[in-house]
């Protein structure tokens, strides 16, 4: 037994050394996907300390979950559901007020191409439900009653409805805001490199290793193909496309991006990608530009400093904004 | 009453056969009992039946160990209605490698290893055999070997337990005349 | 227990523990991981060709793994968006059926030649 003891000790030491070597914190990276906000939320984050990284990502998801409770129209006690049900006015959470404020601002500046009060119209088309269908012209006209940038007024935390029947749809702005908040939470936890992707609405924090994040932009007509790519660092990238959600009836395709003026899917564009410093703004602008089309869209964009866009028109031609090319990596063969 | 030398040998042979049959029967019973017992994870078995294989090995040698283990798998599977199912081939492979390992360990390592050591090697062999067949027949993917360390860990622990039970049993059995005699002869 | 038994026990245990640590910390092969967004429901290697039924609140979603990758070939959800998501093969590829709360992810085997980190669509 005496002779064997050193041997056992050496063995144990070897095992310990091996364990220690394997557990050396590599530049810790964590990737987690959850189903929230009616889409897949993917967070990729880096931090040298694995435990802190895990806490940070969990806190970011918690924040998104909290905002979902506030702004998910499916939840009867959410601000959005109560706002749709209420007759005149409602006091909401500061976060909801912030989203409405941002949405109303884009709605006004885009002359109503972006609209927060399309709830009835979207429900009529049923693209989120099981039986989407083309509604009758009268139904559409009725659903458009009272909508527009002036349909909602924000006074502090109080939202006033001009028409009691209005149904509110914050759409992508709420999703974008949730991503912005999740990124802020990651930052508060000391994460300096992360990507938060909510079904294509994403924010890229810091860089990926030594280079910026590289984001491929979906080709609007070739599924799975990449049209071009951009390099992003501390940047929101949002694409709205007519290929995301649609149904076909009588040989025609009807997608989910509606023109508030006609009540029908907008047909000026195939897709719009917006680069901005906030995902909420980028999402609202992407929808607005999609409805406005390339010419009026780029005109609206010129009023926003530091925001760039790539508009793919209905005929498939690319219309990049003036500063777009600074984001395209030099080796990209696209655009 | 007097017994001739030939009678002595004959008596030992008959005894040996009767005890082997008893061991095999006990092994089948223990195996069946174990299958019926609830386990924390589906593949987890204590392997108590292996106690009888070990005892047979230490009392009567390698061939006896083969007899007990193979009869146990064959009859056990037949009783439980699992014969020739995928699970049967897994069990058979496990038992063949385990028994082979135990006999080898006993044959060459008797001077250093007791029943516990032999039992541990058998249990480890059991895990190797099962995984090899699972890999060859069921999932042709190298990823299956990732669970080998877990299997090995469980095998070592259950091996120590069953080996210890076998050691206690052997100690008791060898207090009795018939077993002592045979032990001396081999 | 003899000294040999002890030595053997220590040897085998260290081997098992070392293997455990190795497997727990080492890189994972290409795998398909199915979850409901919170907990893992099912996982399988990407190169074993199988079909499985995954249970969600609406019923069974059928997942097929073959040489093209993993894809959903049957679903109780109304829009069947998940079935149109095509095969997932690359690390990070995701198939999701939101109504039935099924999330299929491909993990491992990072493609070094991929021209982008994430896809905006």
Coordinates of C-alpha atoms in Angstrom, one line a residue:
Chain A
X1 CA 0.0 0.0 0.0
X2 CA 2.9 2.4 0.8
X3 CA 4.4 1.9 -2.6
X4 CA 1.1 2.6 -4.3
X5 CA 0.4 5.9 -2.6
X6 CA 2.7 8.1 -4.6
X7 CA 1.3 6.5 -7.7
X8 CA -2.2 7.4 -6.7
X9 CA -1.2 11.0 -5.9
X10 CA 0.5 11.4 -9.2
X11 CA -2.6 10.1 -11.0
X12 CA -4.8 12.5 -9.0
X13 CA -2.5 15.4 -9.8
X14 CA -2.6 14.5 -13.5
X15 CA -6.4 14.5 -13.5
X16 CA -6.6 17.8 -11.6
X17 CA -4.1 19.4 -14.0
X18 CA -6.0 18.1 -16.9
X19 CA -9.3 19.5 -15.5
X20 CA -7.7 22.8 -14.8
X21 CA -6.3 23.0 -18.2
X22 CA -9.6 22.2 -19.9
X23 CA -11.5 24.6 -17.7
X24 CA -9.2 27.6 -18.5
X25 CA -11.6 30.4 -19.4
X26 CA -11.4 30.7 -23.1
X27 CA -12.6 34.0 -24.4
X28 CA -16.1 33.1 -23.2
X29 CA -18.9 33.1 -25.7
X30 CA -22.5 32.3 -25.1
X31 CA -25.2 31.8 -27.6
X32 CA -28.8 31.3 -26.5
X33 CA -32.1 31.3 -28.4
X34 CA -35.5 31.7 -26.9
X35 CA -39.0 32.1 -28.3
X36 CA -40.3 35.5 -27.2
X37 CA -42.2 38.4 -28.7
X38 CA -43.7 36.0 -31.3
X39 CA -40.3 35.3 -32.8
X40 CA -36.9 33.7 -32.1
X41 CA -34.6 35.8 -30.0
X42 CA -31.0 35.0 -30.4
X43 CA -28.3 36.4 -28.2
X44 CA -24.6 35.9 -28.9
X45 CA -22.4 37.5 -26.3
X46 CA -18.8 37.5 -25.2
X47 CA -17.3 38.2 -21.8
X48 CA -14.1 36.9 -20.2
X49 CA -16.0 35.7 -17.1
X50 CA -18.3 32.8 -18.0
X51 CA -20.5 33.3 -14.9
X52 CA -21.0 37.0 -15.4
X53 CA -21.7 36.3 -19.1
X54 CA -24.5 33.8 -18.2
X55 CA -26.0 36.3 -15.7
X56 CA -25.9 39.1 -18.4
X57 CA -27.6 37.0 -21.0
X58 CA -30.2 35.8 -18.6
X59 CA -30.9 39.4 -17.5
X60 CA -31.2 40.5 -21.1
X61 CA -33.8 37.7 -21.8
X62 CA -35.6 38.7 -18.6
X63 CA -35.8 42.3 -19.8
X64 CA -37.3 41.1 -23.1
X65 CA -39.8 38.9 -21.3
X66 CA -40.8 41.9 -19.1
X67 CA -41.4 44.1 -22.2
X68 CA -43.4 41.3 -23.8
X69 CA -45.7 41.3 -20.8
X70 CA -46.2 45.1 -21.4
X71 CA -46.6 45.1 -25.1
X72 CA -47.9 41.7 -26.3
X73 CA -51.4 42.4 -27.8
X74 CA -52.2 38.7 -27.1
X75 CA -51.9 39.3 -23.4
X76 CA -55.2 40.8 -22.1
X77 CA -53.5 42.7 -19.3
X78 CA -50.8 44.2 -21.4
X79 CA -50.7 47.9 -22.1
X80 CA -51.3 47.4 -25.8
X81 CA -54.3 45.1 -25.3
X82 CA -55.8 47.5 -22.7
X83 CA -55.1 50.5 -25.0
X84 CA -57.0 48.8 -27.8
X85 CA -59.9 48.0 -25.5
X86 CA -60.1 51.4 -23.8
X87 CA -62.5 54.1 -25.1
X88 CA -60.6 57.3 -24.5
X89 CA -57.3 57.3 -22.7
X90 CA -55.0 55.1 -20.6
X91 CA -52.0 55.6 -18.4
X92 CA -49.3 53.2 -19.5
X93 CA -45.8 52.1 -18.4
X94 CA -42.9 54.5 -19.2
X95 CA -41.5 51.9 -21.7
X96 CA -44.8 51.7 -23.6
X97 CA -45.0 55.5 -23.7
X98 CA -41.5 55.6 -25.0
X99 CA -42.3 53.2 -27.8
X100 CA -45.5 55.1 -28.7
X101 CA -43.6 58.4 -28.7
X102 CA -41.0 57.0 -31.1
X103 CA -43.7 55.4 -33.3
X104 CA -45.8 58.6 -33.5
X105 CA -42.7 60.6 -34.4
X106 CA -41.9 58.4 -37.4
X107 CA -45.6 58.3 -38.3
X108 CA -45.8 62.1 -38.4
X109 CA -42.5 62.6 -40.3
X110 CA -43.4 59.9 -42.8
X111 CA -46.9 61.4 -43.4
X112 CA -48.6 58.3 -42.1
X113 CA -46.6 55.8 -44.1
X114 CA -45.9 54.3 -40.8
X115 CA -48.9 53.9 -38.5
X116 CA -49.4 52.6 -35.0
X117 CA -53.2 52.2 -35.3
X118 CA -53.4 49.5 -38.0
X119 CA -54.6 46.8 -35.5
X120 CA -58.0 46.5 -37.1
X121 CA -56.7 46.3 -40.6
X122 CA -54.1 43.6 -39.7
X123 CA -56.7 41.6 -37.9
X124 CA -59.0 41.9 -40.9
X125 CA -56.3 40.4 -43.2
X126 CA -55.5 37.8 -40.6
X127 CA -51.9 37.3 -41.6
X128 CA -51.0 36.5 -38.0
X129 CA -53.9 34.0 -37.7
X130 CA -54.7 30.7 -39.3
X131 CA -57.0 31.9 -42.1
X132 CA -55.6 34.9 -43.9
X133 CA -57.8 36.2 -46.6
X134 CA -58.4 39.2 -48.9
X135 CA -61.1 41.4 -47.2
X136 CA -63.7 43.3 -49.1
X137 CA -63.2 46.9 -50.0
X138 CA -65.8 48.2 -47.6
X139 CA -64.4 46.2 -44.7
X140 CA -60.9 47.7 -45.5
X141 CA -62.4 51.2 -45.6
X142 CA -64.1 50.7 -42.3
X143 CA -60.8 49.4 -40.8
X144 CA -59.0 52.5 -41.9
X145 CA -61.5 54.8 -40.2
X146 CA -59.8 57.2 -37.9
X147 CA -56.3 56.0 -38.3
X148 CA -53.3 58.2 -39.0
X149 CA -50.5 60.0 -37.2
X150 CA -53.1 62.1 -35.2
X151 CA -55.1 59.1 -34.1
X152 CA -53.1 58.9 -30.9
X153 CA -51.8 61.6 -28.6
X154 CA -49.2 61.2 -25.9
X155 CA -49.4 63.4 -22.8
X156 CA -46.8 62.3 -20.3
X157 CA -47.7 58.6 -19.6
X158 CA -51.2 59.1 -20.8
X159 CA -52.2 58.0 -24.3
X160 CA -55.4 59.6 -25.7
X161 CA -57.3 57.9 -28.5
X162 CA -59.2 60.0 -31.0
X163 CA -61.5 57.2 -31.9
X164 CA -62.6 54.6 -29.3
X165 CA -62.7 51.8 -31.9
X166 CA -59.0 52.1 -32.8
X167 CA -56.9 49.0 -32.3
X168 CA -53.2 49.6 -31.5
X169 CA -50.4 47.6 -33.2
X170 CA -46.9 48.6 -32.1
X171 CA -45.6 45.9 -34.4
X172 CA -41.9 45.9 -34.9
X173 CA -41.2 49.0 -32.9
X174 CA -42.0 47.2 -29.7
X175 CA -39.8 44.3 -30.8
X176 CA -37.0 46.7 -31.7
X177 CA -37.3 48.5 -28.4
X178 CA -37.0 45.2 -26.6
X179 CA -33.8 44.5 -28.5
X180 CA -32.4 47.9 -27.6
X181 CA -33.3 47.4 -24.0
X182 CA -31.7 43.9 -24.0
X183 CA -28.5 45.4 -25.5
X184 CA -28.5 48.1 -22.8
X185 CA -28.8 45.4 -20.1
X186 CA -25.9 43.4 -21.6
X187 CA -23.9 46.6 -21.5
X188 CA -24.8 47.3 -17.9
X189 CA -23.4 43.8 -17.1
X190 CA -20.1 44.6 -18.7
X191 CA -20.6 42.8 -22.0
X192 CA -18.8 44.7 -24.7
X193 CA -19.4 42.3 -27.6
X194 CA -22.8 40.9 -28.5
X195 CA -25.4 40.4 -31.1
X196 CA -29.1 40.4 -30.3
X197 CA -31.3 39.2 -33.1
X198 CA -35.0 39.2 -32.9
X199 CA -36.1 37.4 -36.1
X200 CA -34.0 39.6 -38.3
X201 CA -34.2 42.8 -36.2
X202 CA -30.7 43.0 -34.7
X203 CA -28.3 45.1 -32.9
X204 CA -24.5 44.5 -33.1
X205 CA -22.6 45.6 -30.0
X206 CA -18.9 46.1 -30.2
X207 CA -17.1 43.7 -32.6
X208 CA -16.6 40.1 -33.3
X209 CA -13.1 39.5 -32.1
X210 CA -10.8 41.8 -34.0
X211 CA -13.2 42.7 -36.9
X212 CA -16.7 44.2 -36.9
X213 CA -19.7 42.0 -37.1
X214 CA -20.6 41.0 -40.6
X215 CA -24.2 40.9 -41.5
X216 CA -25.6 39.2 -44.6
X217 CA -28.7 40.7 -46.1
X218 CA -31.3 38.3 -47.4
X219 CA -32.0 38.3 -51.1
X220 CA -35.7 39.2 -51.4
X221 CA -36.4 36.8 -54.2
X222 CA -33.9 33.9 -53.7
X223 CA -34.6 32.2 -50.4
X224 CA -31.4 31.5 -48.4
X225 CA -29.2 33.6 -50.8
X226 CA -27.4 36.7 -49.6
X227 CA -27.8 39.9 -51.6
X228 CA -25.0 41.9 -50.0
X229 CA -23.4 42.3 -46.6
X230 CA -22.6 45.1 -44.2
X231 CA -20.0 45.5 -41.5
X232 CA -21.6 46.7 -38.3
X233 CA -20.3 47.8 -34.9
X234 CA -22.7 49.4 -32.3
X235 CA -25.3 49.5 -35.0
X236 CA -28.9 48.3 -35.5
X237 CA -29.7 46.4 -38.7
X238 CA -33.3 45.8 -39.6
X239 CA -34.7 44.4 -42.8
X240 CA -38.4 44.4 -43.8
X241 CA -39.3 42.3 -46.8
X242 CA -42.5 41.2 -48.5
X243 CA -41.2 37.6 -48.4
X244 CA -41.3 37.3 -44.6
X245 CA -45.0 36.6 -44.1
X246 CA -47.5 36.3 -46.9
X247 CA -50.3 34.2 -48.3
X248 CA -51.5 33.5 -51.8
X249 CA -55.1 33.9 -53.1
X250 CA -56.2 33.6 -56.7
X251 CA -52.6 33.5 -57.9
X252 CA -51.7 36.8 -56.1
X253 CA -49.3 37.2 -53.2
X254 CA -50.4 39.3 -50.3
X255 CA -47.7 40.2 -47.7
X256 CA -47.8 41.7 -44.2
X257 CA -46.5 45.3 -44.9
X258 CA -49.6 47.3 -45.4
X259 CA -49.9 50.8 -47.0
X260 CA -52.1 52.7 -44.5
X261 CA -53.6 54.8 -47.4
X262 CA -54.9 51.9 -49.4
X263 CA -55.3 49.2 -46.8
X264 CA -53.6 46.8 -49.1
X265 CA -50.0 45.4 -49.0
X266 CA -47.6 48.1 -50.3
X267 CA -46.0 47.1 -53.6
X268 CA -43.3 49.8 -54.1
X269 CA -40.5 47.6 -52.7
X270 CA -39.4 44.1 -52.3
X271 CA -37.3 44.8 -49.2
X272 CA -35.8 47.6 -47.2
X273 CA -32.8 47.4 -44.9
X274 CA -32.1 50.2 -42.4
X275 CA -29.0 50.8 -40.4
X276 CA -29.4 53.1 -37.3
X277 CA -28.3 53.4 -33.8
X278 CA -31.6 52.0 -32.4
X279 CA -33.5 49.0 -33.5
X280 CA -36.8 50.5 -32.6
X281 CA -36.1 53.5 -34.9
X282 CA -34.7 51.2 -37.6
X283 CA -37.7 49.0 -37.6
X284 CA -40.2 51.9 -37.8
X285 CA -38.2 53.5 -40.6
X286 CA -37.8 50.2 -42.5
X287 CA -41.6 49.9 -42.5
X288 CA -42.1 53.5 -43.5
X289 CA -39.6 53.3 -46.4
X290 CA -41.1 50.1 -47.6
X291 CA -44.5 51.8 -47.9
X292 CA -43.1 55.1 -49.4
X293 CA -40.9 53.4 -52.0
X294 CA -37.4 54.3 -53.1
X295 CA -37.8 58.0 -54.1
X296 CA -39.9 59.3 -51.3
X297 CA -38.2 56.9 -48.9
X298 CA -34.7 58.3 -49.5
X299 CA -36.1 61.8 -49.2
X300 CA -37.5 61.0 -45.8
X301 CA -34.2 59.3 -44.8
X302 CA -32.2 62.5 -45.5
X303 CA -33.9 64.1 -42.5
X304 CA -32.4 61.4 -40.3
X305 CA -28.7 61.9 -39.6
X306 CA -26.6 58.8 -39.2
X307 CA -29.3 56.5 -40.6
X308 CA -28.6 54.6 -43.8
X309 CA -30.8 52.3 -45.9
X310 CA -30.8 50.0 -48.9
X311 CA -34.1 49.9 -50.7
X312 CA -34.9 47.1 -53.1
X313 CA -37.6 48.5 -55.4
X314 CA -40.5 46.5 -56.7
X315 CA -38.6 46.0 -59.9
X316 CA -35.7 44.5 -58.0
X317 CA -33.3 47.5 -58.5
X318 CA -31.2 48.5 -55.5
X319 CA -31.4 52.1 -54.1
X320 CA -28.8 52.6 -51.5
X321 CA -28.7 55.8 -49.4
X322 CA -25.7 58.1 -49.8
X323 CA -23.7 56.8 -46.9
X324 CA -24.6 53.1 -47.4
X325 CA -21.4 52.1 -49.1
X326 CA -19.3 53.0 -46.1
X327 CA -20.8 50.0 -44.4
X328 CA -20.2 47.6 -47.2
X329 CA -16.9 45.6 -46.8
X330 CA -14.4 46.2 -49.5
X331 CA -14.3 42.6 -50.5
X332 CA -18.1 42.3 -51.0
X333 CA -19.0 41.4 -54.6
X334 CA -22.6 42.5 -54.2
X335 CA -23.9 46.0 -54.6
Chain B
X1 CA -19.5 -44.9 5.2
X2 CA -16.4 -45.0 3.0
X3 CA -15.8 -43.4 -0.4
X4 CA -13.3 -44.4 -3.0
X5 CA -11.1 -41.8 -4.9
X6 CA -13.2 -42.2 -8.0
X7 CA -16.4 -41.6 -6.0
X8 CA -14.8 -38.5 -4.6
X9 CA -14.1 -37.1 -8.1
X10 CA -17.6 -38.1 -9.3
X11 CA -19.1 -36.5 -6.2
X12 CA -17.2 -33.2 -6.8
X13 CA -18.3 -33.2 -10.5
X14 CA -21.9 -33.7 -9.6
X15 CA -21.8 -31.1 -6.9
X16 CA -20.1 -28.7 -9.2
X17 CA -22.8 -29.2 -11.8
X18 CA -25.6 -28.8 -9.3
X19 CA -24.1 -25.7 -7.8
X20 CA -23.6 -24.2 -11.3
X21 CA -27.2 -24.9 -12.2
X22 CA -28.2 -23.2 -8.9
X23 CA -26.0 -20.2 -9.6
X24 CA -27.4 -19.8 -13.1
X25 CA -31.0 -20.1 -11.7
X26 CA -30.2 -17.5 -9.1
X27 CA -28.6 -15.3 -11.6
X28 CA -31.7 -15.4 -13.8
X29 CA -33.9 -14.7 -10.8
X30 CA -31.7 -11.7 -9.8
X31 CA -31.6 -10.4 -13.4
X32 CA -35.4 -10.5 -13.7
X33 CA -35.8 -8.9 -10.3
X34 CA -33.5 -6.1 -11.3
X35 CA -35.2 -5.4 -14.6
X36 CA -38.5 -5.1 -12.7
X37 CA -37.1 -2.7 -10.1
X38 CA -37.4 1.0 -10.9
X39 CA -34.1 2.7 -11.8
X40 CA -33.1 6.3 -11.9
X41 CA -32.2 6.1 -15.6
X42 CA -33.5 3.5 -18.0
X43 CA -30.1 1.9 -18.8
X44 CA -28.9 1.8 -15.2
X45 CA -28.5 -1.7 -13.7
X46 CA -26.7 -2.7 -10.6
X47 CA -25.7 -6.0 -12.2
X48 CA -26.3 -8.2 -9.2
X49 CA -26.6 -11.2 -11.4
X50 CA -22.9 -10.8 -12.0
X51 CA -22.3 -11.8 -8.4
X52 CA -23.1 -15.4 -9.4
X53 CA -20.8 -15.2 -12.4
X54 CA -18.0 -14.0 -10.1
X55 CA -18.6 -16.7 -7.6
X56 CA -18.7 -19.4 -10.3
X57 CA -15.4 -18.0 -11.7
X58 CA -13.6 -17.9 -8.3
X59 CA -14.9 -21.4 -7.3
X60 CA -14.9 -23.3 -10.6
X61 CA -13.0 -21.3 -13.2
X62 CA -13.5 -19.7 -16.6
X63 CA -15.8 -22.3 -18.2
X64 CA -18.2 -22.2 -15.3
X65 CA -18.3 -18.4 -15.5
X66 CA -19.2 -18.6 -19.2
X67 CA -21.9 -21.1 -18.4
X68 CA -23.5 -18.9 -15.7
X69 CA -23.3 -15.7 -17.6
X70 CA -24.6 -17.0 -21.0
X71 CA -27.4 -19.0 -19.5
X72 CA -28.3 -16.0 -17.5
X73 CA -28.6 -13.7 -20.6
X74 CA -30.3 -16.4 -22.7
X75 CA -32.9 -17.5 -20.1
X76 CA -33.3 -14.0 -18.7
X77 CA -34.2 -12.6 -22.1
X78 CA -36.4 -15.5 -22.9
X79 CA -38.3 -15.0 -19.6
X80 CA -38.7 -11.3 -20.2
X81 CA -39.7 -11.8 -23.8
X82 CA -36.7 -9.8 -25.1
X83 CA -34.8 -12.4 -26.9
X84 CA -33.3 -11.3 -30.2
X85 CA -34.6 -7.7 -29.7
X86 CA -32.0 -4.9 -30.0
X87 CA -31.8 -4.8 -26.2
X88 CA -30.9 -8.5 -26.2
X89 CA -27.9 -8.0 -28.5
X90 CA -26.7 -5.1 -26.4
X91 CA -27.0 -7.3 -23.3
X92 CA -25.3 -10.2 -25.0
X93 CA -22.4 -8.1 -26.2
X94 CA -22.0 -6.6 -22.8
X95 CA -22.0 -9.9 -21.1
X96 CA -19.5 -11.5 -23.5
X97 CA -17.0 -8.7 -23.2
X98 CA -17.5 -8.5 -19.4
X99 CA -17.1 -12.3 -18.9
X100 CA -14.1 -12.3 -21.2
X101 CA -12.5 -9.5 -19.2
X102 CA -13.2 -11.1 -15.9
X103 CA -11.8 -14.4 -16.9
X104 CA -8.7 -12.7 -18.3
X105 CA -8.3 -10.6 -15.1
X106 CA -8.8 -13.7 -12.9
X107 CA -6.5 -15.8 -15.0
X108 CA -3.5 -13.5 -15.2
X109 CA -4.2 -11.1 -12.3
X110 CA -5.3 -13.4 -9.5
X111 CA -2.3 -12.6 -7.5
X112 CA -3.0 -8.9 -7.3
X113 CA -6.8 -8.7 -7.8
X114 CA -9.6 -9.9 -5.6
X115 CA -13.2 -10.3 -6.6
X116 CA -13.7 -6.5 -6.4
X117 CA -11.0 -5.8 -9.0
X118 CA -12.2 -8.5 -11.3
X119 CA -15.7 -7.3 -11.0
X120 CA -14.7 -3.7 -11.8
X121 CA -12.9 -4.8 -14.9
X122 CA -16.0 -6.9 -15.9
X123 CA -18.3 -3.9 -15.4
X124 CA -16.0 -1.7 -17.5
X125 CA -15.9 -4.4 -20.2
X126 CA -19.7 -4.6 -20.0
X127 CA -19.9 -0.8 -20.8
X128 CA -17.4 -1.2 -23.7
X129 CA -19.3 -4.1 -25.2
X130 CA -22.7 -2.5 -25.0
X131 CA -21.5 0.8 -26.5
X132 CA -19.6 -1.0 -29.3
X133 CA -22.7 -2.8 -30.4
X134 CA -24.9 0.2 -29.9
X135 CA -22.5 2.1 -32.1
X136 CA -22.4 -0.6 -34.7
X137 CA -26.0 -1.5 -34.9
X138 CA -28.1 1.5 -33.7
X139 CA -26.4 4.8 -34.0
X140 CA -23.4 5.1 -36.4
X141 CA -22.1 8.2 -34.9
X142 CA -18.9 8.8 -32.9
X143 CA -20.9 11.1 -30.6
X144 CA -22.2 8.0 -28.8
X145 CA -18.7 7.6 -27.2
X146 CA -19.3 10.9 -25.3
X147 CA -21.4 9.0 -22.8
X148 CA -18.7 6.4 -22.3
X149 CA -17.2 8.2 -19.3
X150 CA -20.6 8.3 -17.6
X151 CA -21.0 4.6 -18.3
X152 CA -17.5 3.9 -17.0
X153 CA -18.1 5.8 -13.8
X154 CA -21.3 3.9 -13.1
X155 CA -19.6 0.7 -14.1
X156 CA -16.8 1.2 -11.6
X157 CA -19.1 2.0 -8.8
X158 CA -21.5 -0.9 -9.4
X159 CA -18.5 -3.1 -10.1
X160 CA -17.1 -2.4 -6.6
X161 CA -20.5 -3.1 -5.1
X162 CA -21.2 -6.4 -6.8
X163 CA -17.6 -7.4 -6.3
X164 CA -17.8 -6.7 -2.7
X165 CA -21.0 -8.8 -2.4
X166 CA -19.3 -11.6 -4.3
X167 CA -16.3 -11.4 -2.0
X168 CA -18.5 -11.7 1.1
X169 CA -20.4 -14.6 -0.5
X170 CA -17.2 -16.4 -1.4
X171 CA -15.9 -16.0 2.1
X172 CA -19.0 -17.5 3.5
X173 CA -19.2 -20.3 1.0
X174 CA -15.6 -21.3 1.6
X175 CA -16.3 -22.0 5.2
X176 CA -18.3 -25.0 4.0
X177 CA -16.6 -28.3 3.3
X178 CA -17.7 -28.9 -0.4
X179 CA -16.5 -25.5 -1.6
X180 CA -13.2 -25.6 0.3
X181 CA -12.3 -28.9 -1.2
X182 CA -12.9 -27.8 -4.7
X183 CA -11.0 -24.6 -4.1
X184 CA -8.0 -26.6 -3.0
X185 CA -8.2 -28.9 -6.0
X186 CA -8.2 -26.2 -8.6
Chain C
X1 CA -10.1 -5.4 -1.2
X2 CA -6.5 -6.0 -2.2
X3 CA -4.0 -3.3 -3.0
X4 CA -4.5 -4.2 -6.7
X5 CA -8.2 -3.6 -6.4
X6 CA -7.6 -0.2 -4.9
X7 CA -5.2 0.8 -7.5
X8 CA -7.5 -0.4 -10.2
X9 CA -10.4 1.5 -8.7
X10 CA -8.5 4.7 -8.5
X11 CA -7.2 4.2 -12.1
X12 CA -10.6 3.5 -13.6
X13 CA -12.3 6.3 -11.6
X14 CA -9.7 8.8 -12.7
X15 CA -10.1 7.6 -16.3
X16 CA -13.9 8.1 -16.1
X17 CA -13.6 11.5 -14.4
X18 CA -11.0 12.7 -16.9
X19 CA -13.3 11.5 -19.7
X20 CA -16.2 13.3 -18.2
X21 CA -14.3 16.5 -17.9
X22 CA -13.0 16.2 -21.4
X23 CA -16.5 15.6 -22.8
X24 CA -18.1 18.3 -20.8
X25 CA -15.7 21.0 -21.9
X26 CA -14.6 19.8 -25.3
X27 CA -16.2 21.0 -28.6
X28 CA -19.4 19.4 -29.5
X29 CA -20.0 17.7 -32.9
X30 CA -22.7 18.8 -35.3
X31 CA -25.9 18.3 -33.5
X32 CA -29.6 19.2 -33.8
X33 CA -31.0 20.5 -30.5
X34 CA -34.8 20.8 -30.1
X35 CA -36.2 22.9 -27.3
X36 CA -39.4 24.6 -26.5
X37 CA -37.4 27.8 -26.1
X38 CA -36.6 27.1 -22.5
X39 CA -35.7 23.4 -22.0
X40 CA -34.3 20.9 -24.4
X41 CA -36.8 18.4 -25.6
X42 CA -34.6 16.3 -27.9
X43 CA -31.2 16.2 -29.4
X44 CA -29.6 14.1 -32.2
X45 CA -26.5 14.1 -34.3
X46 CA -26.8 15.8 -37.7
X47 CA -25.4 12.8 -39.6
X48 CA -27.8 10.2 -38.3
X49 CA -30.8 10.1 -40.6
X50 CA -34.0 9.9 -38.7
X51 CA -37.5 11.2 -38.4
X52 CA -39.0 12.1 -35.0
X53 CA -42.2 13.5 -33.7
X54 CA -41.9 16.4 -31.3
X55 CA -44.7 17.2 -29.0
X56 CA -45.8 20.8 -28.6
X57 CA -49.0 22.4 -27.2
X58 CA -50.8 21.9 -30.6
X59 CA -49.7 18.4 -31.3
X60 CA -46.9 16.6 -33.1
X61 CA -44.3 18.4 -35.2
X62 CA -42.4 16.0 -37.4
X63 CA -38.6 16.6 -37.8
X64 CA -36.6 14.9 -40.4
X65 CA -32.8 14.8 -40.4
X66 CA -31.2 13.6 -43.7
X67 CA -28.2 14.5 -45.9
X68 CA -29.7 17.9 -46.6
X69 CA -29.9 18.8 -42.9
X70 CA -32.7 19.1 -40.5
X71 CA -36.2 20.2 -41.6
X72 CA -39.7 20.1 -40.4
X73 CA -41.9 18.0 -42.7
X74 CA -45.1 18.0 -40.7
X75 CA -46.7 20.4 -38.3
X76 CA -50.1 21.0 -36.7
X77 CA -49.7 24.8 -36.9
X78 CA -52.0 26.8 -39.2
X79 CA -49.5 28.6 -41.4
X80 CA -46.8 25.9 -41.8
X81 CA -44.1 28.7 -41.9
X82 CA -41.8 26.2 -40.2
X83 CA -42.1 23.7 -43.0
X84 CA -41.1 26.4 -45.5
X85 CA -37.9 27.3 -43.5
X86 CA -36.1 24.7 -45.4
X87 CA -33.2 22.5 -44.2
X88 CA -31.0 23.8 -41.5
X89 CA -27.4 22.6 -41.6
X90 CA -25.0 25.3 -40.5
X91 CA -24.1 26.1 -36.9
X92 CA -26.6 28.6 -35.6
X93 CA -29.3 27.7 -38.2
X94 CA -32.7 27.8 -36.7
X95 CA -36.1 26.3 -37.5
X96 CA -38.9 27.5 -35.4
X97 CA -42.6 26.7 -35.1
X98 CA -43.9 29.4 -32.9
X99 CA -47.5 28.2 -32.6
X100 CA -46.4 24.8 -31.5
X101 CA -43.4 26.1 -29.5
X102 CA -40.8 24.0 -31.2
X103 CA -37.3 25.4 -31.7
X104 CA -34.8 23.4 -33.7
X105 CA -31.2 24.6 -33.6
X106 CA -28.1 23.3 -35.3
X107 CA -25.0 23.6 -33.0
X108 CA -21.4 22.8 -33.5
X109 CA -19.3 22.7 -36.6
X110 CA -18.9 26.4 -37.1
X111 CA -18.5 27.1 -40.8
X112 CA -15.3 29.1 -41.1
X113 CA -16.0 30.0 -44.7
X114 CA -19.3 31.6 -44.0
X115 CA -19.3 35.1 -45.4
X116 CA -21.4 36.6 -42.6
X117 CA -22.0 36.2 -38.9
X118 CA -25.8 36.8 -38.9
X119 CA -28.4 37.1 -41.6
X120 CA -30.8 40.1 -41.7
X121 CA -34.1 39.2 -43.3

